[in-house]
Amino acid sequence: MLFLSQLANALVIGTLYALMALGLSLIFGVLKLVNFSHGECLMVGGYLYYVLATTLKLPLSISLALSLPVLFLFGVFLERSLLRAPYQRRMARYDEYVILVTFALGIFLQNLALPVFGPYNRQAAPLFKGSVRIGELVIAGDRLTGALVAFLVIGILLFFLYRTYLGKGLRAVAQSPGAAAIVGIKVLRMRAVAFGIGITLAGVAGALFGPIFLVNPEMGTSFAVKAFVIVVLGGMGSIKGSIVGAYILAIVESFGSILLPDPSRALAYKDAYGLLLLVLVLLFRPQGLFGEKERRA
Amino acid sequence: MKRIFPALLVLAALLFPFFFRDYWLYVGIIGLYYAILASSWSMLAGQVGLISFAHAAFAGIGAYTSALLVIHGGLSIPLAMAAGALAAAVVGLGIGALTLRMRGPYLALTTLAFSEILRIFITAEYQLTQGSIGLKVPLILDGNKLVCYYTGLALFVLTLVVLTFLIHSRVGLLLVAMREDEDGAATRGVDTVAYRLIAFVVTSAFAGLAGGYYAHVVGLVSPQMVRIGEMGLILAMSVFGGLESLLGAALGAIFLQTLTEYLRIFAEWRLAIFGALVLFTLKFAPEGILPRAYLYAERFMDRWLSRAPR
């Protein structure tokens, strides 16, 4: 019974992890950079949903739907203002620049949220309250809706990436920006779109995590670390890898916490299993499960 | 100007305690902690091109190691601080060996994860570390501020001298060659992984040393030391002062530390302001605000000198 409920929990949380990791992975694939502000963008999504649903008292489904375009525009704005010009003029030391600038952006957003929203925990209402009972298994409504919405969004994303013209363009730029430009794909536009979608995915994950866990200015860091572990585990930039990696991390976290006898410690170290997983991957399969082996000159 | 400027700085640093007492002297003592961190971090980021987000975490390792050795091991403070630096170096060796084999952002990813887990560990193991309450640490000579200040200054000068020596040595030359063209350096037989590892371990050791210093001049170490925000502060200082120069980054640290004191009324907006400052600096003056200001000052001086009658 404990096993079954832990497994169900892992599948639910894993789907939400997949959502945020896919955003990171898509950004890495197309822009070839790690978004170190991913956790803070997730937090922005959490607060956006909270403000729309609680402060402005909009219906919950409309709040969630409305946050999508806002997050997308936020992502495009960030790409335009911070990432585009250095890429375009082939800035020296571009690789270090993007790490510094995305990290600084995260610090900025986190410390902006602190005075604006206060250090308190906020909790937004879930789309569906109550719980669902399957045999002896009980799943809380906030988790179930979170997982279902995340599942839907991932489905739409995969359809978009593999079945539409724009998605094909994104994948082309991910494979080879030079070749994509030659066949007439607007690389700069694809980069902005990819960043916008990546931020949207992080933000939606934040909005769905909000009712389950709590929204606070510092929530981003632990989620960002999880997303990093997932993309390294799955292979940087691999879509399939991010999804598989997300479920693996969720299962390890879920069952890892049973192993430690002291409950307060088990709770504290839940986030530490990710690092263990990261170390193992880096030791034995640095390219990740589905990543391509690095080719050196 | 190029020769007078450092000499003036040394003089100012040496005479500082004679003009400022108590409160501002304490600000100076803490400023030196950040100066060591920022200059060693900028060596890594600017000269080697490695971004580590565990610099604050290494300072934390140095601080807790030194503190625990003094409290439980009965070691003298200088020995314990050296042990703290060694502990940071050993952990740095482990992380470096794991991540520096690969190119790309693996070091940044792993160090960020590591510092978050370290914070959780320090908070959770409260029998050992007193958790988030913080661990009370014996002070250097019962906290004599003058001694603390000159200890910090000596450690800071030591950091600058060792790192400058490293930059001007053969190792430094190879590091810059690797930064500019890694494949080229590798083709000429440079063991790129080994040299990057050396740079990472050495700078991490200085972070550990700075942490030990902090522990024994402040008298309290807490998980706050290894927060990501603290890392953001080190980054802000280094970027602001210029990543390419050790002294620039150190001046950035002292400048922002002083600014912090004036921004006390905006207490909670402080890091947001610094974050915005870093974003603007990276976008409009990626070489750093202080180097650019220095450049303008130099131009102005030249013009002014040439105009003056001889």
Coordinates of C-alpha atoms in Angstrom, one line a residue:
Chain A
M1 CA 0.0 0.0 0.0
L2 CA 2.8 2.4 1.0
F3 CA 4.6 1.2 -2.2
L4 CA 1.6 2.0 -4.4
S5 CA 0.9 5.4 -2.9
Q6 CA 4.5 6.4 -3.2
L7 CA 4.6 5.2 -6.8
A8 CA 1.4 7.2 -7.6
N9 CA 2.9 10.2 -6.0
A10 CA 6.2 9.8 -8.0
L11 CA 4.2 9.6 -11.2
V12 CA 2.3 12.7 -10.4
I13 CA 5.4 14.7 -9.3
G14 CA 7.4 13.3 -12.2
T15 CA 5.0 14.7 -14.8
L16 CA 5.3 18.1 -13.3
Y17 CA 9.1 17.7 -13.2
A18 CA 9.0 16.7 -16.8
L19 CA 7.2 20.0 -17.6
M20 CA 9.8 22.2 -16.1
A21 CA 12.8 20.1 -17.3
L22 CA 11.4 20.2 -20.9
G23 CA 11.5 24.0 -20.8
L24 CA 15.2 23.9 -19.7
S25 CA 16.0 21.3 -22.3
L26 CA 14.3 23.1 -25.2
I27 CA 16.2 26.3 -24.3
F28 CA 19.5 24.3 -24.2
G29 CA 18.7 22.6 -27.4
V30 CA 18.0 25.7 -29.5
L31 CA 20.0 28.4 -27.8
K32 CA 22.8 26.1 -26.5
L33 CA 22.8 27.7 -23.1
V34 CA 21.6 26.6 -19.6
N35 CA 19.0 29.0 -18.2
F36 CA 20.2 29.5 -14.7
S37 CA 17.2 31.5 -13.9
H38 CA 14.8 28.6 -14.7
G39 CA 13.8 28.2 -11.0
E40 CA 13.0 31.8 -10.7
C41 CA 11.0 31.8 -13.9
L42 CA 9.1 28.9 -12.3
M43 CA 8.5 31.1 -9.2
V44 CA 7.3 33.9 -11.5
G45 CA 4.7 31.5 -12.9
G46 CA 3.7 30.5 -9.4
Y47 CA 3.1 34.1 -8.3
L48 CA 1.4 35.0 -11.6
Y49 CA -1.2 32.3 -11.1
Y50 CA -1.5 33.3 -7.4
V51 CA -2.1 36.9 -8.2
L52 CA -4.6 36.3 -11.1
A53 CA -6.5 33.7 -9.1
T54 CA -6.4 35.2 -5.6
T55 CA -5.8 38.9 -5.8
L56 CA -7.7 39.6 -9.0
K57 CA -10.2 36.8 -8.2
L58 CA -10.4 35.5 -11.8
P59 CA -11.8 32.0 -12.3
L60 CA -9.0 29.4 -11.9
S61 CA -9.0 27.9 -15.3
I62 CA -8.9 31.4 -16.9
S63 CA -6.1 32.4 -14.6
L64 CA -4.1 29.4 -15.8
A65 CA -4.9 30.0 -19.4
L66 CA -4.1 33.7 -19.2
S67 CA -0.7 33.1 -17.6
L68 CA 0.4 31.2 -20.7
P69 CA 0.7 34.2 -23.1
V70 CA 2.0 36.5 -20.4
L71 CA 4.8 34.0 -19.6
F72 CA 5.6 33.6 -23.2
L73 CA 6.0 37.3 -23.8
F74 CA 8.0 37.6 -20.6
G75 CA 10.4 34.9 -22.0
V76 CA 10.6 36.6 -25.4
F77 CA 11.3 39.9 -23.7
L78 CA 14.2 38.4 -21.7
E79 CA 15.7 36.8 -24.8
R80 CA 15.5 40.1 -26.7
S81 CA 16.9 42.3 -24.0
L82 CA 19.7 40.1 -22.6
L83 CA 20.6 37.3 -24.9
R84 CA 20.1 38.4 -28.5
A85 CA 22.6 41.2 -29.0
P86 CA 25.6 39.2 -27.6
Y87 CA 24.7 36.2 -29.8
Q88 CA 24.3 38.4 -32.9
R89 CA 27.6 40.2 -32.6
R90 CA 29.4 37.0 -31.6
M91 CA 30.6 38.5 -28.4
A92 CA 33.9 37.2 -27.0
R93 CA 33.5 34.8 -24.1
Y94 CA 29.8 34.3 -24.9
D95 CA 29.6 31.0 -23.0
E96 CA 30.6 32.6 -19.8
Y97 CA 28.4 35.6 -20.4
V98 CA 25.2 33.6 -20.7
I99 CA 25.8 31.7 -17.5
L100 CA 26.5 35.0 -15.6
V101 CA 23.6 36.9 -17.1
T102 CA 21.0 34.1 -16.5
F103 CA 22.2 33.6 -13.0
A104 CA 22.2 37.3 -12.2
L105 CA 18.6 37.4 -13.7
G106 CA 17.6 34.7 -11.2
I107 CA 19.1 36.6 -8.3
F108 CA 17.3 39.7 -9.5
L109 CA 13.9 38.1 -9.8
Q110 CA 14.2 36.2 -6.5
N111 CA 15.2 39.4 -4.6
L112 CA 12.5 41.4 -6.4
A113 CA 9.9 39.0 -5.3
L114 CA 11.0 39.2 -1.7
P115 CA 10.1 42.9 -1.1
V116 CA 7.1 42.8 -3.5
F117 CA 5.4 39.7 -2.1
G118 CA 7.1 39.3 1.3
P119 CA 8.9 36.2 2.5
Y120 CA 5.7 34.4 3.4
N121 CA 4.4 31.2 1.9
R122 CA 1.4 31.7 -0.4
Q123 CA -0.9 29.0 -1.5
A124 CA -3.1 29.4 -4.6
A125 CA -6.3 27.3 -5.0
P126 CA -6.0 24.2 -7.2
L127 CA -8.3 23.8 -10.2
F128 CA -10.0 20.8 -8.5
K129 CA -10.4 20.4 -4.8
G130 CA -11.1 17.1 -3.0
S131 CA -9.6 13.8 -3.8
V132 CA -10.0 10.8 -6.1
R133 CA -10.1 7.3 -4.7
I134 CA -9.0 4.3 -6.8
G135 CA -9.4 1.2 -4.7
E136 CA -7.4 1.9 -1.6
L137 CA -5.3 4.5 -3.3
V138 CA -6.3 8.2 -2.6
I139 CA -4.8 10.9 -4.7
A140 CA -5.4 14.5 -3.7
G141 CA -7.2 16.7 -6.2
D142 CA -4.4 19.4 -6.5
R143 CA -1.9 16.7 -7.4
L144 CA -4.2 15.0 -9.9
T145 CA -5.2 18.2 -11.7
G146 CA -1.6 19.3 -11.7
A147 CA -0.5 16.1 -13.3
L148 CA -3.3 16.1 -15.8
V149 CA -2.7 19.6 -16.9
A150 CA 1.0 19.0 -17.2
F151 CA 0.3 15.9 -19.2
L152 CA -1.9 17.9 -21.6
V153 CA 0.7 20.6 -22.0
I154 CA 3.5 18.1 -22.6
G155 CA 1.3 16.4 -25.3
I156 CA 0.6 19.8 -27.0
L157 CA 4.3 20.6 -26.9
L158 CA 5.3 17.3 -28.4
F159 CA 2.7 17.7 -31.1
F160 CA 4.0 21.2 -31.8
L161 CA 7.6 20.1 -31.9
Y162 CA 7.1 17.0 -34.1
R163 CA 4.0 17.8 -36.2
T164 CA 4.0 21.5 -37.0
Y165 CA 6.1 23.6 -39.3
L166 CA 7.3 26.0 -36.6
G167 CA 8.3 23.0 -34.4
K168 CA 10.3 21.6 -37.3
G169 CA 12.1 24.9 -37.5
L170 CA 13.0 24.8 -33.9
R171 CA 14.4 21.3 -34.2
A172 CA 16.3 22.4 -37.3
V173 CA 18.0 25.2 -35.4
A174 CA 18.7 22.9 -32.5
Q175 CA 20.6 20.5 -34.9
S176 CA 22.5 23.1 -36.9
P177 CA 21.8 26.9 -36.8
G178 CA 24.0 27.5 -39.8
A179 CA 22.2 24.9 -42.1
A180 CA 18.9 26.2 -40.8
A181 CA 19.7 29.7 -41.8
I182 CA 20.8 28.6 -45.3
V183 CA 17.4 27.0 -45.9
G184 CA 15.7 30.2 -44.9
I185 CA 14.7 29.6 -41.2
K186 CA 14.9 32.8 -39.2
V187 CA 17.4 31.6 -36.5
L188 CA 17.0 34.6 -34.3
R189 CA 13.2 34.3 -34.3
M190 CA 13.5 30.6 -33.5
R191 CA 15.7 31.4 -30.5
A192 CA 13.2 33.9 -29.2
V193 CA 10.4 31.4 -29.6
A194 CA 12.3 28.6 -27.9
F195 CA 13.2 30.8 -25.0
G196 CA 9.6 32.0 -24.7
I197 CA 8.2 28.4 -24.7
G198 CA 10.9 27.3 -22.3
I199 CA 9.9 30.1 -19.8
T200 CA 6.2 29.3 -20.3
L201 CA 6.8 25.6 -19.5
A202 CA 8.7 26.6 -16.3
G203 CA 6.0 29.1 -15.4
V204 CA 3.1 26.7 -15.9
A205 CA 5.0 24.1 -13.8
G206 CA 5.3 26.8 -11.1
A207 CA 1.6 27.6 -11.3
L208 CA 0.7 23.9 -11.0
F209 CA 3.3 23.4 -8.1
G210 CA 1.8 26.4 -6.3
P211 CA -1.3 24.7 -4.9
I212 CA 0.7 21.5 -4.0
F213 CA 3.7 23.0 -2.4
L214 CA 3.8 26.6 -1.5
V215 CA 4.8 29.7 -3.4
N216 CA 7.6 31.8 -1.9
P217 CA 10.5 33.9 -3.3
E218 CA 13.1 31.2 -2.6
M219 CA 11.2 28.2 -4.0
G220 CA 13.1 28.5 -7.3
T221 CA 16.5 27.2 -6.2
S222 CA 15.4 23.7 -5.2
F223 CA 13.3 23.3 -8.4
A224 CA 16.1 24.6 -10.6
V225 CA 18.5 22.1 -9.1
K226 CA 16.1 19.3 -9.8
A227 CA 15.7 20.5 -13.4
F228 CA 19.5 20.5 -13.8
V229 CA 19.8 17.0 -12.5
I230 CA 17.1 15.8 -14.8
V231 CA 18.6 17.3 -18.0
V232 CA 22.1 16.0 -17.2
L233 CA 20.6 12.6 -16.4
G234 CA 18.5 12.5 -19.6
G235 CA 21.2 14.1 -21.8
M236 CA 21.5 17.8 -22.4
G237 CA 19.0 19.0 -24.9
S238 CA 17.2 15.6 -25.3
I239 CA 13.4 15.8 -25.2
K240 CA 13.0 12.1 -24.5
G241 CA 15.7 12.2 -21.9
S242 CA 14.1 15.0 -20.0
I243 CA 10.8 13.1 -19.7
V244 CA 12.5 9.8 -18.7
G245 CA 14.9 11.7 -16.3
A246 CA 12.0 13.5 -14.6
Y247 CA 10.3 10.2 -13.7
I248 CA 13.5 8.7 -12.6
L249 CA 14.3 11.6 -10.2
A250 CA 10.7 11.6 -8.9
I251 CA 10.9 7.8 -8.2
V252 CA 14.3 8.1 -6.5
E253 CA 13.1 11.0 -4.3
S254 CA 9.8 9.3 -3.5
F255 CA 11.4 6.0 -2.4
G256 CA 14.6 7.5 -1.1
S257 CA 12.7 9.2 1.6
I258 CA 11.3 5.9 2.9
L259 CA 14.8 4.5 3.4
L260 CA 15.9 7.0 6.0
P261 CA 14.4 6.1 9.4
D262 CA 14.5 9.6 11.0
P263 CA 11.5 11.4 9.4
S264 CA 12.7 14.9 9.9
R265 CA 16.0 14.1 8.2
A266 CA 14.2 12.1 5.5
L267 CA 12.3 15.2 4.7
A268 CA 15.3 17.5 4.7
Y269 CA 17.4 15.2 2.5
K270 CA 14.6 14.7 -0.1
D271 CA 16.3 17.3 -2.2
A272 CA 19.7 15.7 -1.7
Y273 CA 19.0 12.5 -3.7
G274 CA 19.2 14.6 -6.9
L275 CA 22.8 15.4 -6.2
L276 CA 23.6 11.7 -5.6
L277 CA 22.0 10.9 -8.9
L278 CA 24.0 13.7 -10.6
V279 CA 27.3 12.4 -9.2
L280 CA 26.5 8.9 -10.4
V281 CA 25.6 10.1 -13.9
L282 CA 28.7 12.3 -14.2
L283 CA 30.9 9.3 -13.0
F284 CA 29.5 6.6 -15.2
R285 CA 27.6 8.2 -18.1
P286 CA 28.5 11.9 -18.4
Q287 CA 26.6 12.4 -21.7
G288 CA 23.4 11.3 -19.9
L289 CA 21.0 8.5 -20.9
F290 CA 20.0 9.8 -24.3
G291 CA 22.7 12.4 -24.9
E292 CA 25.1 12.3 -27.7
K293 CA 28.7 11.7 -26.8
E294 CA 30.8 14.8 -26.9
R295 CA 32.9 15.1 -30.0
R296 CA 36.3 16.6 -29.4
A297 CA 38.5 18.2 -31.9
Chain B
M1 CA 48.8 56.9 -13.0
K2 CA 49.4 53.2 -13.4
R3 CA 52.1 53.1 -10.7
I4 CA 50.7 55.7 -8.3
F5 CA 47.3 54.1 -8.1
P6 CA 48.3 50.7 -6.4
A7 CA 50.7 52.5 -4.1
L8 CA 47.9 54.8 -3.0
L9 CA 45.6 51.8 -2.4
V10 CA 48.2 50.0 -0.2
L11 CA 48.7 53.2 1.8
A12 CA 44.9 53.7 2.2
A13 CA 44.5 50.1 3.3
L14 CA 47.3 50.3 5.8
L15 CA 46.1 53.6 7.3
F16 CA 42.4 52.8 7.2
P17 CA 42.1 51.8 11.0
F18 CA 43.7 55.1 12.1
F19 CA 40.8 57.1 10.5
F20 CA 37.9 54.7 11.0
R21 CA 37.0 53.1 14.3
D22 CA 34.4 50.6 15.5
Y23 CA 31.6 50.5 13.0
W24 CA 33.4 51.3 9.8
L25 CA 36.4 49.3 10.8
Y26 CA 34.1 46.3 11.1
V27 CA 32.7 47.1 7.7
G28 CA 36.3 47.0 6.4
I29 CA 36.9 43.7 8.1
I30 CA 33.9 42.1 6.4
G31 CA 34.8 43.9 3.2
L32 CA 38.2 42.1 3.2
Y33 CA 36.4 38.8 3.4
Y34 CA 34.4 39.6 0.3
A35 CA 37.5 41.0 -1.4
I36 CA 39.3 37.7 -1.0
L37 CA 36.2 35.8 -2.3
A38 CA 35.6 38.2 -5.2
S39 CA 39.3 38.3 -6.4
S40 CA 39.7 34.5 -6.3
W41 CA 36.4 34.0 -8.0
S42 CA 37.2 36.5 -10.7
M43 CA 40.5 34.7 -11.3
L44 CA 38.5 31.5 -12.0
A45 CA 35.8 33.2 -14.1
G46 CA 37.9 35.8 -15.9
Q47 CA 41.3 34.2 -16.4
V48 CA 40.3 30.5 -16.7
G49 CA 36.7 30.9 -18.0
L50 CA 35.3 28.5 -15.4
I51 CA 32.0 29.6 -13.7
S52 CA 31.7 28.0 -10.3
F53 CA 28.6 28.7 -8.1
A54 CA 30.1 27.0 -5.1
H55 CA 32.5 29.8 -4.0
A56 CA 30.2 30.8 -1.1
A57 CA 29.8 27.1 -0.3
F58 CA 33.6 26.6 -0.2
A59 CA 33.8 29.6 2.2
G60 CA 31.2 27.8 4.3
I61 CA 33.2 24.6 4.3
G62 CA 36.3 26.5 5.4
A63 CA 34.3 28.3 8.1
Y64 CA 32.6 25.3 9.5
T65 CA 35.8 23.1 9.3
S66 CA 37.9 25.7 11.1
A67 CA 35.2 26.5 13.7
L68 CA 34.6 22.8 14.5
L69 CA 38.3 22.1 14.7
V70 CA 38.8 24.9 17.2
I71 CA 35.8 24.0 19.3
H72 CA 36.1 20.2 19.3
G73 CA 39.6 19.6 18.2
G74 CA 41.3 22.3 20.4
L75 CA 43.4 23.4 17.4
S76 CA 44.9 26.9 17.4
I77 CA 43.0 29.3 15.1
P78 CA 45.6 29.8 12.4
L79 CA 46.1 26.0 12.1
A80 CA 42.3 25.5 11.9
M81 CA 42.0 28.1 9.2
A82 CA 44.6 26.4 7.2
A83 CA 42.8 23.1 7.7
G84 CA 39.6 24.9 6.5
A85 CA 41.3 25.9 3.3
L86 CA 42.6 22.4 2.8
A87 CA 39.1 21.0 3.3
A88 CA 37.7 23.3 0.7
A89 CA 40.5 22.3 -1.7
V90 CA 39.8 18.6 -1.2
V91 CA 36.1 19.1 -1.9
G92 CA 37.0 21.2 -4.9
L93 CA 39.3 18.5 -6.1
G94 CA 36.4 16.0 -5.9
I95 CA 33.9 18.3 -7.8
G96 CA 36.5 19.3 -10.3
A97 CA 37.6 15.8 -11.1
L98 CA 33.9 14.9 -11.6
T99 CA 32.9 17.8 -13.9
L100 CA 36.0 19.3 -15.6
R101 CA 36.4 16.3 -17.9
M102 CA 33.4 17.6 -19.8
R103 CA 33.2 20.9 -21.6
G104 CA 30.2 23.1 -21.3
P105 CA 28.2 24.2 -18.3
Y106 CA 28.6 21.1 -16.2
L107 CA 30.8 22.8 -13.5
A108 CA 28.2 25.6 -13.1
L109 CA 25.3 23.1 -12.9
T110 CA 27.0 20.8 -10.4
T111 CA 28.4 23.5 -8.1
L112 CA 25.0 25.1 -7.9
A113 CA 23.4 21.8 -6.9
F114 CA 26.3 21.2 -4.5
S115 CA 25.9 24.5 -2.7
E116 CA 22.2 24.0 -2.3
I117 CA 22.7 20.5 -0.8
L118 CA 25.4 21.8 1.5
R119 CA 23.0 24.4 2.8
I120 CA 20.4 21.6 3.5
F121 CA 23.1 19.5 5.1
I122 CA 24.3 22.2 7.5
T123 CA 20.7 23.1 8.4
A124 CA 19.7 19.5 9.0
E125 CA 22.7 18.2 11.0
Y126 CA 22.0 20.5 13.9
Q127 CA 23.8 18.3 16.5
L128 CA 27.0 19.2 14.7
T129 CA 26.4 22.6 13.3
Q130 CA 23.6 24.1 15.5
G131 CA 21.5 24.3 12.3
S132 CA 20.1 27.6 11.3
I133 CA 20.7 29.1 14.7
G134 CA 24.3 29.3 13.8
L135 CA 27.5 28.1 15.5
K136 CA 29.3 30.3 18.0
V137 CA 33.0 30.4 17.2
P138 CA 36.0 31.6 19.2
L139 CA 37.4 35.0 18.0
I140 CA 40.9 35.9 17.0
L141 CA 42.5 37.4 20.2
D142 CA 39.0 37.9 21.7
G143 CA 37.9 39.9 18.7
N144 CA 40.5 42.8 18.8
K145 CA 39.3 44.8 15.8
L146 CA 42.8 46.0 14.8
V147 CA 44.2 42.5 14.8
C148 CA 41.2 41.2 12.9
Y149 CA 41.6 43.9 10.3
Y150 CA 45.3 43.4 9.7
T151 CA 44.8 39.6 9.6
G152 CA 42.3 40.1 6.9
L153 CA 44.5 42.5 5.0
A154 CA 47.4 40.0 5.3
L155 CA 45.3 37.2 3.9
F156 CA 44.0 39.4 1.2
V157 CA 47.5 40.4 0.1
L158 CA 48.5 36.7 0.3
T159 CA 45.6 35.9 -2.0
L160 CA 46.6 38.6 -4.5
V161 CA 50.2 37.7 -4.5
V162 CA 49.7 33.9 -4.9
L163 CA 47.1 34.3 -7.6
T164 CA 49.1 37.0 -9.5
F165 CA 52.1 34.7 -9.3
L166 CA 49.9 31.9 -10.7
I167 CA 48.7 34.1 -13.6
H168 CA 52.2 35.2 -14.6
S169 CA 53.6 31.7 -14.3
R170 CA 53.6 29.1 -17.0
V171 CA 50.4 27.7 -15.7
G172 CA 48.7 31.0 -16.1
L173 CA 49.9 31.3 -19.6
L174 CA 48.5 27.9 -20.5
L175 CA 45.3 28.8 -18.8
V176 CA 44.8 31.9 -20.9
A177 CA 45.8 30.0 -24.0
M178 CA 43.1 27.4 -23.2
R179 CA 40.6 30.1 -22.6
E180 CA 41.2 31.6 -26.0
D181 CA 41.5 28.4 -28.0
E182 CA 41.0 25.2 -26.1
D183 CA 41.4 22.9 -29.1
G184 CA 44.5 24.7 -30.2
A185 CA 46.1 24.3 -26.7
A186 CA 45.1 20.7 -26.5
T187 CA 46.6 20.0 -30.0
R188 CA 49.9 21.4 -28.7
G189 CA 49.9 18.9 -25.9
V190 CA 48.5 20.9 -23.0
D191 CA 46.7 18.7 -20.5
T192 CA 43.7 21.0 -20.4
V193 CA 41.8 19.1 -17.8
A194 CA 44.7 19.0 -15.3
Y195 CA 45.4 22.7 -15.6
R196 CA 41.7 23.7 -15.2
L197 CA 41.6 21.4 -12.1
I198 CA 44.7 23.2 -10.6
A199 CA 43.0 26.6 -11.1
F200 CA 39.8 25.4 -9.6
V201 CA 41.4 23.7 -6.6
V202 CA 43.6 26.7 -5.8
T203 CA 40.8 29.3 -6.0
S204 CA 38.5 27.1 -4.0
A205 CA 41.2 26.8 -1.3
F206 CA 41.3 30.6 -1.0
A207 CA 37.5 30.7 -0.6
G208 CA 37.9 28.2 2.2
L209 CA 40.6 30.4 3.8
A210 CA 38.4 33.4 3.5
G211 CA 35.6 31.4 5.2
G212 CA 37.8 30.5 8.1
Y213 CA 38.8 34.2 8.5
Y214 CA 35.1 35.2 8.5
A215 CA 34.3 32.6 11.1
H216 CA 36.9 33.8 13.6
V217 CA 36.3 37.6 13.1
V218 CA 32.5 37.5 13.2
G219 CA 32.2 34.7 15.8
L220 CA 29.1 33.2 14.3
V221 CA 28.7 30.9 11.3
S222 CA 25.3 29.9 9.9
P223 CA 23.8 28.3 6.8
Q224 CA 23.1 31.9 5.6
M225 CA 26.8 31.9 4.5
V226 CA 26.2 29.4 1.7
R227 CA 22.9 30.8 0.4
I228 CA 22.6 31.3 -3.3
G229 CA 22.1 35.0 -2.7
E230 CA 25.5 35.1 -1.1
M231 CA 27.0 33.7 -4.2
G232 CA 25.0 36.3 -6.2
L233 CA 26.7 38.9 -4.1
I234 CA 30.2 37.6 -4.9
L235 CA 29.3 37.5 -8.6
A236 CA 27.9 41.0 -8.4
M237 CA 31.1 42.3 -6.8
S238 CA 33.3 40.6 -9.3
V239 CA 31.3 41.6 -12.4
F240 CA 31.0 45.2 -11.1
G241 CA 34.8 45.4 -10.5
G242 CA 35.7 43.6 -13.7
L243 CA 36.4 39.9 -14.1
E244 CA 39.7 40.4 -15.9
S245 CA 41.5 41.9 -13.0
L246 CA 41.9 40.5 -9.4
L247 CA 42.3 44.0 -7.9
G248 CA 39.3 45.3 -9.8
A249 CA 37.1 42.5 -8.4
A250 CA 38.4 43.2 -4.9
L251 CA 37.7 46.9 -5.3
G252 CA 34.2 46.0 -6.6
A253 CA 33.7 44.0 -3.4
I254 CA 34.8 46.9 -1.1
F255 CA 32.7 49.3 -3.2
L256 CA 29.5 47.2 -3.0
Q257 CA 30.1 46.4 0.7
T258 CA 30.3 50.2 1.4
L259 CA 27.2 50.8 -0.8
T260 CA 25.4 48.1 1.3
E261 CA 25.9 50.3 4.4
Y262 CA 24.4 53.3 2.7
L263 CA 21.5 51.2 1.2
R264 CA 20.5 50.0 4.7
I265 CA 17.2 51.9 4.5
F266 CA 16.4 49.8 1.4
A267 CA 17.4 46.7 3.3
E268 CA 15.2 44.2 1.4
W269 CA 15.6 45.8 -2.0
R270 CA 19.4 45.7 -1.7
L271 CA 20.0 42.4 -3.6
A272 CA 17.4 43.3 -6.2
I273 CA 19.3 46.5 -6.8
F274 CA 22.6 44.7 -7.0
G275 CA 21.0 42.1 -9.4
A276 CA 19.8 44.9 -11.7
L277 CA 23.2 46.5 -11.4
V278 CA 24.9 43.3 -12.6
L279 CA 22.4 42.9 -15.5
F280 CA 23.1 46.5 -16.6
T281 CA 26.9 46.0 -16.2
L282 CA 26.9 42.8 -18.2
K283 CA 24.8 44.4 -20.9
F284 CA 26.5 47.8 -21.3
A285 CA 30.0 47.4 -19.8
P286 CA 30.8 43.7 -19.7
E287 CA 34.4 44.5 -18.7
G288 CA 33.1 46.0 -15.5
I289 CA 32.0 49.4 -14.2
L290 CA 35.2 50.2 -12.3
P291 CA 37.6 49.5 -15.2
R292 CA 35.5 51.7 -17.4
A293 CA 35.5 54.5 -14.8
Y294 CA 39.2 54.1 -14.4
L295 CA 39.6 54.4 -18.2
Y296 CA 37.6 57.7 -18.2
A297 CA 39.5 59.0 -15.2
E298 CA 42.8 58.3 -16.9
R299 CA 41.7 60.0 -20.1
F300 CA 40.5 63.0 -18.1
M301 CA 43.8 63.2 -16.2
D302 CA 45.9 63.0 -19.4
R303 CA 43.9 65.8 -21.0
W304 CA 44.1 67.9 -17.9
L305 CA 47.9 67.3 -17.5
S306 CA 48.6 68.1 -21.1
R307 CA 46.6 71.4 -20.8
A308 CA 48.4 72.6 -17.7
P309 CA 51.4 74.9 -18.3
R310 CA 54.7 73.3 -17.7

